[in-house]
Amino acid sequence: SGLKGELQRILGLDREWPVALVGLGNLGAALFHYKGFSRQGFRVAVVFDNDPAKIGRELDGVPIVSTRDVAREVKERSLQIAVLAVPADAAQTVTDQLVAAGIKAILNFAPARLKVSKDVRLKNVDLSIELETLSFYLAQAAR
């Protein structure tokens, strides 16, 4: 496993990456329970939400914290990666908070075009476009 181990080390997969999940609505909850993250070495360490009914609780042992506490939690937990699953109108504000707190990489599921500084890696996942792509392939295959 010499080569595999070396590749994993280069790709940063030889360690566990703690991740902040922001937004625990339907999509956020689905992402939280998605097992693929942990298989790749990513572990949701904290969930941020602004719903008072959720804040202060735990989900499978992971604390749900107010988005107001982003700065403190990101620093305390040494987080570099965030997964964003918030409504479009909140996305940029939350992104600014995350970046200011020290987040260096964001996987964005919010249907919003986000602006980040050059030293922050941003990957947008547009579910509607992904579905359009799938339906296009299905339509082509049916011909």
mmCIF file with all atom_site columns, C-alpha atoms in Angstrom, residues 21-26 28 46-57 63-70 83-95 97:
data_model
loop_
_atom_site.group_PDB
_atom_site.id
_atom_site.type_symbol
_atom_site.label_atom_id
_atom_site.label_alt_id
_atom_site.label_comp_id
_atom_site.label_asym_id
_atom_site.label_entity_id
_atom_site.label_seq_id
_atom_site.pdbx_PDB_ins_code
_atom_site.Cartn_x
_atom_site.Cartn_y
_atom_site.Cartn_z
_atom_site.occupancy
_atom_site.B_iso_or_equiv
_atom_site.pdbx_formal_charge
_atom_site.auth_seq_id
_atom_site.auth_comp_id
_atom_site.auth_asym_id
_atom_site.auth_atom_id
_atom_site.pdbx_PDB_model_num
ATOM 1  C CA . LEU A 1 21 ? -22.199 21.935 8.335  1.00 0.00 ? 21 LEU A CA 1
ATOM 2  C CA . VAL A 1 22 ? -24.119 25.189 8.059  1.00 0.00 ? 22 VAL A CA 1
ATOM 3  C CA . GLY A 1 23 ? -27.910 24.870 7.840  1.00 0.00 ? 23 GLY A CA 1
ATOM 4  C CA . LEU A 1 24 ? -29.940 21.960 9.174  1.00 0.00 ? 24 LEU A CA 1
ATOM 5  C CA . GLY A 1 25 ? -33.033 22.174 7.012  1.00 0.00 ? 25 GLY A CA 1
ATOM 6  C CA . ASN A 1 26 ? -34.075 19.287 4.758  1.00 0.00 ? 26 ASN A CA 1
ATOM 7  C CA . GLY A 1 28 ? -28.594 20.003 5.571  1.00 0.00 ? 28 GLY A CA 1
ATOM 8  C CA . VAL A 1 46 ? -20.331 21.012 14.401 1.00 0.00 ? 46 VAL A CA 1
ATOM 9  C CA . VAL A 1 47 ? -23.639 22.076 12.882 1.00 0.00 ? 47 VAL A CA 1
ATOM 10 C CA . PHE A 1 48 ? -24.582 25.752 12.656 1.00 0.00 ? 48 PHE A CA 1
ATOM 11 C CA . ASP A 1 49 ? -28.217 26.822 12.463 1.00 0.00 ? 49 ASP A CA 1
ATOM 12 C CA . ASN A 1 50 ? -30.316 29.818 13.489 1.00 0.00 ? 50 ASN A CA 1
ATOM 13 C CA . ASP A 1 51 ? -33.429 27.891 14.580 1.00 0.00 ? 51 ASP A CA 1
ATOM 14 C CA . PRO A 1 52 ? -33.820 28.281 18.384 1.00 0.00 ? 52 PRO A CA 1
ATOM 15 C CA . ALA A 1 53 ? -35.599 24.902 18.487 1.00 0.00 ? 53 ALA A CA 1
ATOM 16 C CA . LYS A 1 54 ? -32.440 23.177 17.170 1.00 0.00 ? 54 LYS A CA 1
ATOM 17 C CA . ILE A 1 55 ? -29.686 25.222 18.855 1.00 0.00 ? 55 ILE A CA 1
ATOM 18 C CA . GLY A 1 56 ? -28.223 23.623 21.981 1.00 0.00 ? 56 GLY A CA 1
ATOM 19 C CA . ARG A 1 57 ? -29.197 20.118 20.937 1.00 0.00 ? 57 ARG A CA 1
ATOM 20 C CA . PRO A 1 63 ? -23.503 19.847 18.715 1.00 0.00 ? 63 PRO A CA 1
ATOM 21 C CA . ILE A 1 64 ? -25.933 22.210 16.976 1.00 0.00 ? 64 ILE A CA 1
ATOM 22 C CA . VAL A 1 65 ? -24.705 25.743 17.588 1.00 0.00 ? 65 VAL A CA 1
ATOM 23 C CA . SER A 1 66 ? -26.069 29.196 16.755 1.00 0.00 ? 66 SER A CA 1
ATOM 24 C CA . THR A 1 67 ? -24.660 30.781 13.593 1.00 0.00 ? 67 THR A CA 1
ATOM 25 C CA . ARG A 1 68 ? -23.851 33.752 15.840 1.00 0.00 ? 68 ARG A CA 1
ATOM 26 C CA . ASP A 1 69 ? -21.067 31.614 17.344 1.00 0.00 ? 69 ASP A CA 1
ATOM 27 C CA . VAL A 1 70 ? -19.335 30.814 14.037 1.00 0.00 ? 70 VAL A CA 1
ATOM 28 C CA . VAL A 1 83 ? -20.529 22.705 3.854  1.00 0.00 ? 83 VAL A CA 1
ATOM 29 C CA . LEU A 1 84 ? -23.161 25.361 3.173  1.00 0.00 ? 84 LEU A CA 1
ATOM 30 C CA . ALA A 1 85 ? -26.847 24.345 3.015  1.00 0.00 ? 85 ALA A CA 1
ATOM 31 C CA . VAL A 1 86 ? -28.647 27.590 3.818  1.00 0.00 ? 86 VAL A CA 1
ATOM 32 C CA . PRO A 1 87 ? -31.309 29.559 1.905  1.00 0.00 ? 87 PRO A CA 1
ATOM 33 C CA . ALA A 1 88 ? -29.977 31.739 -0.920 1.00 0.00 ? 88 ALA A CA 1
ATOM 34 C CA . ASP A 1 89 ? -30.719 35.013 0.864  1.00 0.00 ? 89 ASP A CA 1
ATOM 35 C CA . ALA A 1 90 ? -28.556 34.028 3.842  1.00 0.00 ? 90 ALA A CA 1
ATOM 36 C CA . ALA A 1 91 ? -25.704 32.438 1.909  1.00 0.00 ? 91 ALA A CA 1
ATOM 37 C CA . GLN A 1 92 ? -23.381 35.415 1.361  1.00 0.00 ? 92 GLN A CA 1
ATOM 38 C CA . THR A 1 93 ? -23.731 36.713 4.932  1.00 0.00 ? 93 THR A CA 1
ATOM 39 C CA . VAL A 1 94 ? -22.936 33.284 6.375  1.00 0.00 ? 94 VAL A CA 1
ATOM 40 C CA . THR A 1 95 ? -20.061 32.837 3.907  1.00 0.00 ? 95 THR A CA 1
ATOM 41 C CA . GLN A 1 97 ? -18.779 35.013 8.652  1.00 0.00 ? 97 GLN A CA 1
#
